[in-house]
Coordinates of C-alpha atoms and ligand atoms in Angstrom, one line a residue:
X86 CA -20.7 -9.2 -28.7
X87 CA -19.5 -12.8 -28.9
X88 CA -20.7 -15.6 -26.4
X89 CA -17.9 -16.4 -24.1
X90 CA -16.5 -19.3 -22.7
X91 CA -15.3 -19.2 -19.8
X92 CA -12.5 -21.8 -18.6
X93 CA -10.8 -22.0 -15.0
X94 CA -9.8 -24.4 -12.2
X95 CA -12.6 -23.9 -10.1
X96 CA -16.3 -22.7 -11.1
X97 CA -18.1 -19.9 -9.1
X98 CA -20.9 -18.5 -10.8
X99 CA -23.4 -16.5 -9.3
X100 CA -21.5 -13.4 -7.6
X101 CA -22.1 -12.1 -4.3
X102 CA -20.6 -14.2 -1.8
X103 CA -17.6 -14.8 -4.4
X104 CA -16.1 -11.6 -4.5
X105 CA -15.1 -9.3 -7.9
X106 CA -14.2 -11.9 -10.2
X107 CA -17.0 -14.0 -9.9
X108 CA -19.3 -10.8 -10.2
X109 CA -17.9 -9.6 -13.0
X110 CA -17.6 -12.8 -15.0
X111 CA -20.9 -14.0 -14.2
X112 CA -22.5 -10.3 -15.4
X113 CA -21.0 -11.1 -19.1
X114 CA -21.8 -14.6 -19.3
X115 CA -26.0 -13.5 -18.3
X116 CA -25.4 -10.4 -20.6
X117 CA -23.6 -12.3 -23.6
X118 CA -24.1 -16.1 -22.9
X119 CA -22.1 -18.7 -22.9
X120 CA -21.2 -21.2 -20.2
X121 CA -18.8 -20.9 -17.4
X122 CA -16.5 -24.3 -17.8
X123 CA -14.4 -26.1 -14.9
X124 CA -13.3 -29.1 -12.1
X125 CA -16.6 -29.7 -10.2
X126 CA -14.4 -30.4 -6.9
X127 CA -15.4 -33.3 -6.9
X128 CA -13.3 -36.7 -7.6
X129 CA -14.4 -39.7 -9.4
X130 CA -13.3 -43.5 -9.6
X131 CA -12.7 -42.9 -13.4
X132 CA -12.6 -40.2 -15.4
X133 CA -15.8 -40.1 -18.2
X134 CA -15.7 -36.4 -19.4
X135 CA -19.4 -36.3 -17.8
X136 CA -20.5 -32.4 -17.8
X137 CA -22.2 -31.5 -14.8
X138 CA -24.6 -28.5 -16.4
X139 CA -26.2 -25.7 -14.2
X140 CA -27.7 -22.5 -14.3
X141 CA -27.1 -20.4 -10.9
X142 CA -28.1 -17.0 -11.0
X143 CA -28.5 -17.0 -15.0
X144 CA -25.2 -17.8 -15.4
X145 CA -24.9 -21.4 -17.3
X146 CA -21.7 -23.0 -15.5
X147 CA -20.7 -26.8 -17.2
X148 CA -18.3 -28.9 -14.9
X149 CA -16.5 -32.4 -14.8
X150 CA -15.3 -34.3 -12.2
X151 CA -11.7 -35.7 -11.8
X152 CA -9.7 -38.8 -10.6
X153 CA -8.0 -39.1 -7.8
X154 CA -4.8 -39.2 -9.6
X155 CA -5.2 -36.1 -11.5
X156 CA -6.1 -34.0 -8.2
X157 CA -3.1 -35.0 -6.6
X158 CA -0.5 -34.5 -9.6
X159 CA -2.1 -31.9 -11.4
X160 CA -3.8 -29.6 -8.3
X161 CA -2.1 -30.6 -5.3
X162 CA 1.3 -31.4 -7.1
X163 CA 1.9 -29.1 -10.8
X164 CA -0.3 -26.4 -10.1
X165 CA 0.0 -26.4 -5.8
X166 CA 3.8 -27.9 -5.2
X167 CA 5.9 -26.9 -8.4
X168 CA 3.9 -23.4 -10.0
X169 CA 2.6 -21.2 -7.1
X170 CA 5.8 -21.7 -5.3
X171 CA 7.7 -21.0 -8.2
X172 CA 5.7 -18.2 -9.8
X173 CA 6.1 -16.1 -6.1
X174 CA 9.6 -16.3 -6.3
X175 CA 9.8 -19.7 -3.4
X176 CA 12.1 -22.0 -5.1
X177 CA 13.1 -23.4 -2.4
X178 CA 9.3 -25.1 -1.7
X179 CA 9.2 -25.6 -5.2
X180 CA 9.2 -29.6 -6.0
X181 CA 9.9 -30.5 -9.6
X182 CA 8.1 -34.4 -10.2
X183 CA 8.1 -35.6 -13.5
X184 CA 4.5 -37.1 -12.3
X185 CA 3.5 -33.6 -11.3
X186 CA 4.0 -32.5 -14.8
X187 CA 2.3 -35.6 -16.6
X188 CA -0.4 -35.2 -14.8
X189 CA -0.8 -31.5 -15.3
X190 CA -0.6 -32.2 -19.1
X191 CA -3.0 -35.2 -19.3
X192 CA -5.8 -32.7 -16.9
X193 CA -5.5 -30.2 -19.2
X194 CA -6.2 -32.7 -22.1
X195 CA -9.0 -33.5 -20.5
X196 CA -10.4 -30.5 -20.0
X197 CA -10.0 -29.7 -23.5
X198 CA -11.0 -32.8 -24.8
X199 CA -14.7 -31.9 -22.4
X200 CA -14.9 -28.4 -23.3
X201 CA -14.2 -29.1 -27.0
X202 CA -17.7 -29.9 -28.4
X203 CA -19.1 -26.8 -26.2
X204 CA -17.3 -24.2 -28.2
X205 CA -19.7 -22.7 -31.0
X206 CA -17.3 -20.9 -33.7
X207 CA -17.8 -17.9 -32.5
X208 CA -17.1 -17.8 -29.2
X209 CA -13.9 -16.0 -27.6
X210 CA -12.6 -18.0 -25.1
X211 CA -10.8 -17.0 -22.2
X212 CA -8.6 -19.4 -19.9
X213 CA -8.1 -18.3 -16.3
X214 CA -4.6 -18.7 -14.5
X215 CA -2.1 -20.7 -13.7
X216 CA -3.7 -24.3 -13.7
X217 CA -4.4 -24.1 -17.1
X218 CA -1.3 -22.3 -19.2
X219 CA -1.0 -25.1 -21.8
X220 CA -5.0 -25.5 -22.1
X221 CA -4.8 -23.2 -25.3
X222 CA -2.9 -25.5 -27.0
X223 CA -4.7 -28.4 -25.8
X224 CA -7.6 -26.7 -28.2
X225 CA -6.0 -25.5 -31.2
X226 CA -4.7 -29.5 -31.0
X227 CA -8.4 -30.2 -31.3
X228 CA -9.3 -27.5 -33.9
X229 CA -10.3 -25.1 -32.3
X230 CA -9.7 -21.4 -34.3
X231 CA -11.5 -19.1 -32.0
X232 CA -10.3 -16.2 -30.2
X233 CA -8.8 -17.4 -27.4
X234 CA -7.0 -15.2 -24.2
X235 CA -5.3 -16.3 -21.2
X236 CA -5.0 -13.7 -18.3
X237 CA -2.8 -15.3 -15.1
X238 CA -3.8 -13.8 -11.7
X239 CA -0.3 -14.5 -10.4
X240 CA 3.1 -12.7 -10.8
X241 CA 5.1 -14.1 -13.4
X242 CA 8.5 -14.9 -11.8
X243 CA 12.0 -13.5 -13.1
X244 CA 13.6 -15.2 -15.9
X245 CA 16.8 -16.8 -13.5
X246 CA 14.1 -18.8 -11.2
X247 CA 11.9 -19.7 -13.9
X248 CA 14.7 -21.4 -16.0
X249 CA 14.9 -23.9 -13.0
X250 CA 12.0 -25.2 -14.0
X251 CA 12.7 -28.7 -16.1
X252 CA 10.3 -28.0 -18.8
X253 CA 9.5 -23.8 -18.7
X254 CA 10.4 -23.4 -22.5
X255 CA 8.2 -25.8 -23.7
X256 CA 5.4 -24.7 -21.0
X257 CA 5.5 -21.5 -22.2
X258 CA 5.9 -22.4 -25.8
X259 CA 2.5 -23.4 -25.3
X260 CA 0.8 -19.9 -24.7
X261 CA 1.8 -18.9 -27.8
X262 CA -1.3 -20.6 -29.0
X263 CA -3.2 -18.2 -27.1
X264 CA -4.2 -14.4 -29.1
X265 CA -4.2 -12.5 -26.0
X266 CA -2.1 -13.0 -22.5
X267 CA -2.7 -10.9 -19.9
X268 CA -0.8 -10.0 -16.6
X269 CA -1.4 -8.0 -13.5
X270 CA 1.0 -5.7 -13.9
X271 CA 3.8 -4.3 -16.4
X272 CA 6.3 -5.8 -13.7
X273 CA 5.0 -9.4 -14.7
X274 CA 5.1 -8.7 -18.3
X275 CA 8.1 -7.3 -18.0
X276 CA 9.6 -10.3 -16.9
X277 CA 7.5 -12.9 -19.2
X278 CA 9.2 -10.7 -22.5
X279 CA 12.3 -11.2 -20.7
X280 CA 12.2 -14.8 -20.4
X281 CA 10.9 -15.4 -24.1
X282 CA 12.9 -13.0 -25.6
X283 CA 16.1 -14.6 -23.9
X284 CA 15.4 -18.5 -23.6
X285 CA 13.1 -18.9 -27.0
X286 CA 14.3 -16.2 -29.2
X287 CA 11.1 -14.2 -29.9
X288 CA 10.8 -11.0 -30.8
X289 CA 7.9 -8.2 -28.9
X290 CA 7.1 -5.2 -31.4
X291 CA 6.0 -1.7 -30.5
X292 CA 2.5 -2.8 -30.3
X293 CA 2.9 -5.5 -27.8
X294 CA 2.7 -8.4 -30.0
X295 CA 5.2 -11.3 -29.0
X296 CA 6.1 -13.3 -31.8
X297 CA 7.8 -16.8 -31.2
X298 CA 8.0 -19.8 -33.4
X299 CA 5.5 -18.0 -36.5
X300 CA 2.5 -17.8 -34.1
X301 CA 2.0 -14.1 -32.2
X302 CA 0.5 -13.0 -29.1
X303 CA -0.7 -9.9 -28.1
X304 CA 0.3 -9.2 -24.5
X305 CA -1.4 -6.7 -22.2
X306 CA -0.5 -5.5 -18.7
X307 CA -4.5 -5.1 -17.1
X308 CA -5.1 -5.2 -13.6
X309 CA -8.0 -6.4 -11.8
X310 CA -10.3 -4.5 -9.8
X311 CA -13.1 -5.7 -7.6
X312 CA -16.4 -4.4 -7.6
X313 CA -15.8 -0.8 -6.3
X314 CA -19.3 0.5 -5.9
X315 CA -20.9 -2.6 -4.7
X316 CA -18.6 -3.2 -1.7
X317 CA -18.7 0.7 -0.7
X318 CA -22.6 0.2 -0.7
X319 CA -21.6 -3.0 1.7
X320 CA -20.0 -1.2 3.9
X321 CA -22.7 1.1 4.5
X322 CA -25.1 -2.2 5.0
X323 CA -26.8 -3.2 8.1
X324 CA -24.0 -5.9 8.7
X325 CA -21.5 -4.4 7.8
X326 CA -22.3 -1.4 10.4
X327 CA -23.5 -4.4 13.4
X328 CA -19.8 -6.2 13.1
X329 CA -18.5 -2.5 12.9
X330 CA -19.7 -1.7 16.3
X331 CA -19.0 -5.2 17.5
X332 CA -15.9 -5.2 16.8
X333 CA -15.0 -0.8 17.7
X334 CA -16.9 -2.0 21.0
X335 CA -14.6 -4.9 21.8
X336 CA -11.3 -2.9 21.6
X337 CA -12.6 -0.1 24.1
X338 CA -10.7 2.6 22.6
X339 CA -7.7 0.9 21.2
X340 CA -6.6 1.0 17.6
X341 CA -7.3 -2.0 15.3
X342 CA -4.6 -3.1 12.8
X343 CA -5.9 -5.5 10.6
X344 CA -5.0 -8.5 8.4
X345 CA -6.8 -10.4 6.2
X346 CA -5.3 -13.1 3.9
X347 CA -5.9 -16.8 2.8
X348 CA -3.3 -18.3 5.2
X349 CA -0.8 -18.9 2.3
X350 CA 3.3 -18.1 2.7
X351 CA 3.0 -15.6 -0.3
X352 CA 1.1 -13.1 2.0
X353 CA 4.1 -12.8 4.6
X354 CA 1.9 -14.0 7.7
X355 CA 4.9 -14.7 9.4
X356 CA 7.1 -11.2 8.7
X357 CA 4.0 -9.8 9.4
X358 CA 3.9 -11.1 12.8
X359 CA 7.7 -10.3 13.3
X360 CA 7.0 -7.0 12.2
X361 CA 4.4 -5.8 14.3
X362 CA 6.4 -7.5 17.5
X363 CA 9.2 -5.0 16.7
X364 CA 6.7 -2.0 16.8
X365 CA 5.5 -3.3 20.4
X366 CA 9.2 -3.7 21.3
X367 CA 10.5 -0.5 20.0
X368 CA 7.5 1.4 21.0
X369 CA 6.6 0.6 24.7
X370 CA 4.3 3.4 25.0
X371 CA 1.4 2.5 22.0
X372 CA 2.0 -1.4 23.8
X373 CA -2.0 -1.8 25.3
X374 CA -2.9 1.1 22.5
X375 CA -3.4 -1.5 19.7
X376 CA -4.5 -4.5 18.6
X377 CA -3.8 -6.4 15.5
X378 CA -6.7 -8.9 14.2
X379 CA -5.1 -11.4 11.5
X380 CA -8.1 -12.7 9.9
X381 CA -6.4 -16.2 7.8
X382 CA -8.8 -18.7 6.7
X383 CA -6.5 -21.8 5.8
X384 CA -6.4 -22.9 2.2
X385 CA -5.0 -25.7 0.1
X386 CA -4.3 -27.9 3.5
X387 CA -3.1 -31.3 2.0
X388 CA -0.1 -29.3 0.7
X389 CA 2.1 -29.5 3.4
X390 CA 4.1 -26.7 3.0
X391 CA 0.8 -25.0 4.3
X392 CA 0.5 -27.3 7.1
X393 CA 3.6 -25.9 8.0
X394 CA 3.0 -22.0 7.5
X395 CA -0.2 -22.7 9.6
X396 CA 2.1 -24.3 12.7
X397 CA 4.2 -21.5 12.6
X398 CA 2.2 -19.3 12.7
X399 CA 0.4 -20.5 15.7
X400 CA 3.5 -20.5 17.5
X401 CA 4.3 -17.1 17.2
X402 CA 1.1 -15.8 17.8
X403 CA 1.4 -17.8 20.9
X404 CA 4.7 -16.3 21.6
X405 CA 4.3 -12.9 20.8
X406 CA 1.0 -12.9 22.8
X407 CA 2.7 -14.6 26.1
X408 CA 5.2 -12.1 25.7
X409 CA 3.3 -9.4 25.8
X410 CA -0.2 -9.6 26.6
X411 CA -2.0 -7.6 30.1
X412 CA -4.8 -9.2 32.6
X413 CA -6.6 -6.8 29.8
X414 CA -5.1 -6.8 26.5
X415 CA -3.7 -9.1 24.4
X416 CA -2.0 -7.9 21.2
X417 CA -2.7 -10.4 18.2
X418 CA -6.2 -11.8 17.6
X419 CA -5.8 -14.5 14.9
X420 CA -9.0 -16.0 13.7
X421 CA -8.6 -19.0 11.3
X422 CA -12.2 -18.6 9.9
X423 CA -13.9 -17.0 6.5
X424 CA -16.6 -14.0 6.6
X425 CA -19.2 -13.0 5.1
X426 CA -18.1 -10.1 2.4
X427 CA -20.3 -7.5 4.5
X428 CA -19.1 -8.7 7.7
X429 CA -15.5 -8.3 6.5
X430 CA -16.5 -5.0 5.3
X431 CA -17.6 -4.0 8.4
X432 CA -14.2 -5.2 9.8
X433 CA -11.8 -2.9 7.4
X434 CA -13.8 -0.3 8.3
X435 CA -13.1 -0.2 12.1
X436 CA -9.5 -0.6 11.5
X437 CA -7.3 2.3 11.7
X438 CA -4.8 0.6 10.0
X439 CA -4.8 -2.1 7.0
X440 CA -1.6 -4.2 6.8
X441 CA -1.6 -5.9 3.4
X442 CA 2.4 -7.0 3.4
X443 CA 2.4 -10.1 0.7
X444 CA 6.2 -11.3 0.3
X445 CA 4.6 -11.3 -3.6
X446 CA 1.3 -11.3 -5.1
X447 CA -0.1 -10.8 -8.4
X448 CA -2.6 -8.0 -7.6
X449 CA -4.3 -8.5 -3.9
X450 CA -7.4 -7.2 -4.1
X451 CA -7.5 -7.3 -0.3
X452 CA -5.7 -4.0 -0.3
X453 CA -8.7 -2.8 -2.5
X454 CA -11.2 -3.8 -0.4
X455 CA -9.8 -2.1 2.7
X456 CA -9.8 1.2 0.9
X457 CA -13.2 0.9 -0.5
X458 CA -15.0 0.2 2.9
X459 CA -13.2 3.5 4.5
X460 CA -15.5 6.4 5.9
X461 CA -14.3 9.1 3.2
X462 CA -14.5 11.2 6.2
X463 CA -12.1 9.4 8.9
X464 CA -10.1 7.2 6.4
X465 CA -7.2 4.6 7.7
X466 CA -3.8 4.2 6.3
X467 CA -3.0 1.2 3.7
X468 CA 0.5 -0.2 4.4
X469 CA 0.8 -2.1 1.5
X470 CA 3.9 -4.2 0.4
X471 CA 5.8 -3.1 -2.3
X472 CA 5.6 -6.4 -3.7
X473 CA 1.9 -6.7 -4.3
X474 CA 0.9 -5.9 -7.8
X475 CA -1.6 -3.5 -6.3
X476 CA 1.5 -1.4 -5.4
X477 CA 2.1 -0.1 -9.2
X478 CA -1.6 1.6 -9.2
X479 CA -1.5 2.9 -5.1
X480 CA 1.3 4.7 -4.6
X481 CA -0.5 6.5 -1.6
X482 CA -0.6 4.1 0.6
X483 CA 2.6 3.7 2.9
X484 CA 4.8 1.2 0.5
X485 CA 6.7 -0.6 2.8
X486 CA 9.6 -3.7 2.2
X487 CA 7.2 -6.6 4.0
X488 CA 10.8 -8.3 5.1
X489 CA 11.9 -5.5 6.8
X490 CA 10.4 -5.7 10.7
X491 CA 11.7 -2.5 10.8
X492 CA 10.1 -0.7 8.1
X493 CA 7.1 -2.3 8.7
X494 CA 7.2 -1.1 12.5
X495 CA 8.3 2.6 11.1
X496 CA 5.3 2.3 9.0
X497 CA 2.7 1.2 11.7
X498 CA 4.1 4.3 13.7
X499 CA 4.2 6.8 11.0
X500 CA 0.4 5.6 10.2
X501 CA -0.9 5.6 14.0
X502 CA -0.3 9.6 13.9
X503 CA -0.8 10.0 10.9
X504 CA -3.0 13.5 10.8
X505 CA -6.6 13.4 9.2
X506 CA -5.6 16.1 6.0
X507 CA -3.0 13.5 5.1
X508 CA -5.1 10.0 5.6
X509 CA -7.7 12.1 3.6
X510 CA -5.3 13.3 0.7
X511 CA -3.8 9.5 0.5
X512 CA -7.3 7.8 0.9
X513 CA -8.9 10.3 -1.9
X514 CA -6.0 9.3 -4.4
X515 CA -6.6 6.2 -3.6
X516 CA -10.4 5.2 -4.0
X517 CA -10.3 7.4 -7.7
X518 CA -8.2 4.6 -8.6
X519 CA -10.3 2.1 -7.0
X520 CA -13.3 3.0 -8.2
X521 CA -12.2 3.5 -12.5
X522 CA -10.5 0.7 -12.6
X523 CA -12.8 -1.8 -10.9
X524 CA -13.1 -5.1 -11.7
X525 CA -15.8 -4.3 -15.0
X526 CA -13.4 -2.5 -15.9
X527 CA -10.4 -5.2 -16.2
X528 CA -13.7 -7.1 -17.4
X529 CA -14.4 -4.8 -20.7
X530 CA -10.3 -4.5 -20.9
X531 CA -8.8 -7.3 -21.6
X532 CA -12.1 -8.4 -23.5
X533 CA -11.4 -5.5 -25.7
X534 CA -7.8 -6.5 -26.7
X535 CA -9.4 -10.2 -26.9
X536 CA -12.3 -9.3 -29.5
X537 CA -9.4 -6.9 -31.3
X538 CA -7.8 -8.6 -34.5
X539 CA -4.1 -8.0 -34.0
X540 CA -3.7 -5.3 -37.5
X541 CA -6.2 -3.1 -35.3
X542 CA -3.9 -3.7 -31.9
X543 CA -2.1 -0.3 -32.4
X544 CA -5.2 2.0 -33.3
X545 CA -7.8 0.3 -31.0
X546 CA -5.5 -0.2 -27.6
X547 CA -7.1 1.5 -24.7
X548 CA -5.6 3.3 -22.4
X549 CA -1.9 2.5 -21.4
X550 CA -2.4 -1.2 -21.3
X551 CA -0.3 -2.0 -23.6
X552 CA 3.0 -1.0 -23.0
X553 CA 6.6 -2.7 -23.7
X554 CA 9.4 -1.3 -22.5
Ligands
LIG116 P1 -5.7 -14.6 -3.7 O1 -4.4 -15.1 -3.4 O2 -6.8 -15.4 -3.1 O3 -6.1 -14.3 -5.2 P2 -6.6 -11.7 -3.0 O4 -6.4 -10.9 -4.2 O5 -6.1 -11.0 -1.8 O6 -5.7 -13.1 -3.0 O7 -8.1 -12.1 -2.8 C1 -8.5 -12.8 -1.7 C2 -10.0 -12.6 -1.6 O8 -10.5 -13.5 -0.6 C3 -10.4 -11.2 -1.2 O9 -11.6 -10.8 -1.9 C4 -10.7 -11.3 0.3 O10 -11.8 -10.5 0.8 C5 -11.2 -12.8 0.4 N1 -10.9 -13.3 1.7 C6 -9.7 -13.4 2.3 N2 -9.8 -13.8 3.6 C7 -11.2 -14.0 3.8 C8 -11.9 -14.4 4.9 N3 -11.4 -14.7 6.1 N4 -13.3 -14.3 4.8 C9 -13.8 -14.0 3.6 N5 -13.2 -13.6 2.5 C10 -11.8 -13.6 2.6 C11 -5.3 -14.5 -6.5 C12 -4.0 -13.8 -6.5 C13 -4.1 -12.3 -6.2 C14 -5.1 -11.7 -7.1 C15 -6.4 -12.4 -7.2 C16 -7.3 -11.9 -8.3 O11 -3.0 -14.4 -5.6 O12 -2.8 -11.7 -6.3 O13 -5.4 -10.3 -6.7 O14 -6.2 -13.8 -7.4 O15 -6.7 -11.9 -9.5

């Protein structure tokens, strides 16, 4: 198998601590080689194209530091302020800067122009997300004929609210310099052939293959997993079963909901909240019964629409609790903090409930989790949101409309008596899922269609990831 080169925002070799992704990507870079390439983090006065190189773990990981400038109009303002609002269906946060999109452009030069003489010519490179959609370009500019794929880890929004963005034919003209593109789900893809078909007159055959402008692209619906086996072992671990008791011990026979998201206003924090208020209101009786831990470790925090979501969010925990809290009880615990991935294990598993209600997402491997760490023997209930990519492969779980307080109180009844055959039955359909399609999986996937030459796409596809409707 080729070397491959990595490419994404942010760098985070080694595994363990990171989560699925990092696992996975790391395990192919020791297996195969090749280097791991990204922003260090770290700002400097001037850019110099300087590569930081490291091994961690066996995995070689090459990265650069940027200027001030660049962090604040290509993270903070393109990829932060105008994309992930936009790409989760928020226009109205979405800001459209002409500096947002200069800068976006001259980051991904550079990180072409750093990357470039690290690419051996036969490597398969693979670009990660949404920072870096027009980075494929940025290399074939340079030279560069090597396999490349791109695989976004967000949804790709509807064709109506991505022509509002000034310059989203020519942004996505650029990924047609990319072999492979890669989505979540066939809902994302969906919409991607939608929007190229209609705005840039290309054509998708039966295959898959998107052709616009005489350059092709193979396009494959592949979602991720996270490391199934590993986080079931985890939530068997020592820690895991310490926090487990800790936390069981704390409720003294109550029922734990539980919440775990980066506090962003994709994850539907805020309906959440809203939500759970209208069970406690409309069922008096379970008030005392329950408690709901929201687990929301801020993120991106010199954005300010996040300032904002984190404000809000403070207030109506504050409300909800005054309203409703005993001398013993109080119904919301929200914790602004990060865990250790055995810790949070232990957490899923005391929770009778998992309330995964993203207004949009482009997988949410948080739902994944939850399932994984359950005792196959006295499982929970997954409320997941309908919006979530992870909704396409778990229709077990209790699908619910995230901004509907009253479904999701329905649903928080419905799953609080829910009898054991039933949790059983949804859990077992569930974790099958789970565990085939883990994150090697997605891994060996995508990397299939990627090493594939395009004549072969048809004969060589695996297993219902490619489909175009
Ligand atoms: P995210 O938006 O970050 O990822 P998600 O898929 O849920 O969302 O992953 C979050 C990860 O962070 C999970 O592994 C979770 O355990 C961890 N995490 C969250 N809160 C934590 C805490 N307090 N302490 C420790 N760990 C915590 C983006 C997309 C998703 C897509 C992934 C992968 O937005 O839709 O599923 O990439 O492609």
């Amino acid at each position: 198998m080729s070397r491959l080169i990595v490419i994404s925002n942010r760098v985070s070799a080694g595994g363990g601590a990171q989560g699925g992704l990092a696992v996975a990507l790391s395990a192919a870079l020791r297996a195969n080689g090749g280097i791991w390439f990204g922003w260090s983090g770290e700002v400097t006065e001037q850019f110099t194209g300087h590569i930081n190189f490291q091994r961690t773990d066996g995995v070689a990981t090459a990265t650069v530091d940027l200027e001030e400038q660049d962090v604040e109009e290509y993270y903070n303002g393109y990829a932060n302020r105008t994309l992930w609002p936009l790409f989760h269906y928020r226009i109205d946060l979405a800001e459209y800067e002409r500096s947002f999109a200069g800068g976006y452009e001259r980051a991904n030069a550079r990180f072409a122009e750093t990357v470039l003489p690290l690419i051996e010519p036969d490597d398969v490179v693979w670009v990660q997300d949404y920072h870096m959609i027009p980075l494929g370009r940025e290399l074939r500019n340079r030279g560069i004929a090597n396999r490349i794929g791109f695989f976004l880890h967000i949804p790709w929004p509807p064709r109506r609210l991505l022509a509002t963005l000034p310059e989203a034919a020519a942004l996505v003209e650029t990924m047609f310099a990319y072999d492979v593109i890669g989505f979540h789900t066939q809902e994302w893809l969906d919409s991607f052939v939608d929007f190229v078909k209609a705005e840039m007159g290309a054509t998708v055959d039966a295959n898959g293959v998107a052709h616009c402008n005489g350059r092709t692209a193979r396009l494959v619906a592949c979602p991720i997993g996270i490391d199934t086996r590993a986080f079931e072992e985890m939530a068997r671990s020592n820690i895991a079963r310490r926090t487990y008791e800790k936390v069981r011990a704390s409720l003294v026979g109550r029922s734990l909901i539980v919440g775990v998201d980066r506090l962003d206003y994709s994850k539907g924090l805020e309906e959440r909240f809203l939500g759970y208020e209208r069970f406690l209101e409309e069922n008096p009786e379970e008030r005392n019964g329950v408690v709901l831990l929201q687990i929301a470790p801020p993120s991106r925090g010199a954005v300010e629409s996040y300032q904002r979501i984190r404000s809000t969010l403070e207030g109506l925990a504050g409300r909800i609790n005054g309203a409703h809290a005993a001398l013993d009880w109080v119904p919301i615990r929200y914790v602004n903090q990060g865990y250790a991935r055995d810790e949070l294990a232990g957490v899923y598993r005391a929770a009778k409930i998992g309330l995964v209600t993203p207004l949009r997402d482009g997988m949410n491997l948080v739902a994944k989790e939850y399932v994984a760490a359950q005792d196959p023997e006295d499982p929970g209930v997954l409320i997941l949101s309908r919006f979530a990519g992870a909704a396409e492969q778990m229709p077990d779980a209790l699908l619910v409309n995230p901004y509907s307080a009253e479904e999701l109180s329905d649903a928080l009844q419905r799953a609080l008596i829910m009898p054991l055959s039933e949790r059983k039955a949804r859990w077992k359909a569930m974790i099958e899922d789970v565990r085939k399609r883990d994150v090697m999986w997605w891994l060996e996937t995508f990397r299939d269609c990627l090493e594939t030459p395009l004549d072969g796409a048809a004969d060589s596809a695996p297993i219902k990831v490619v489909q175009i409707v």
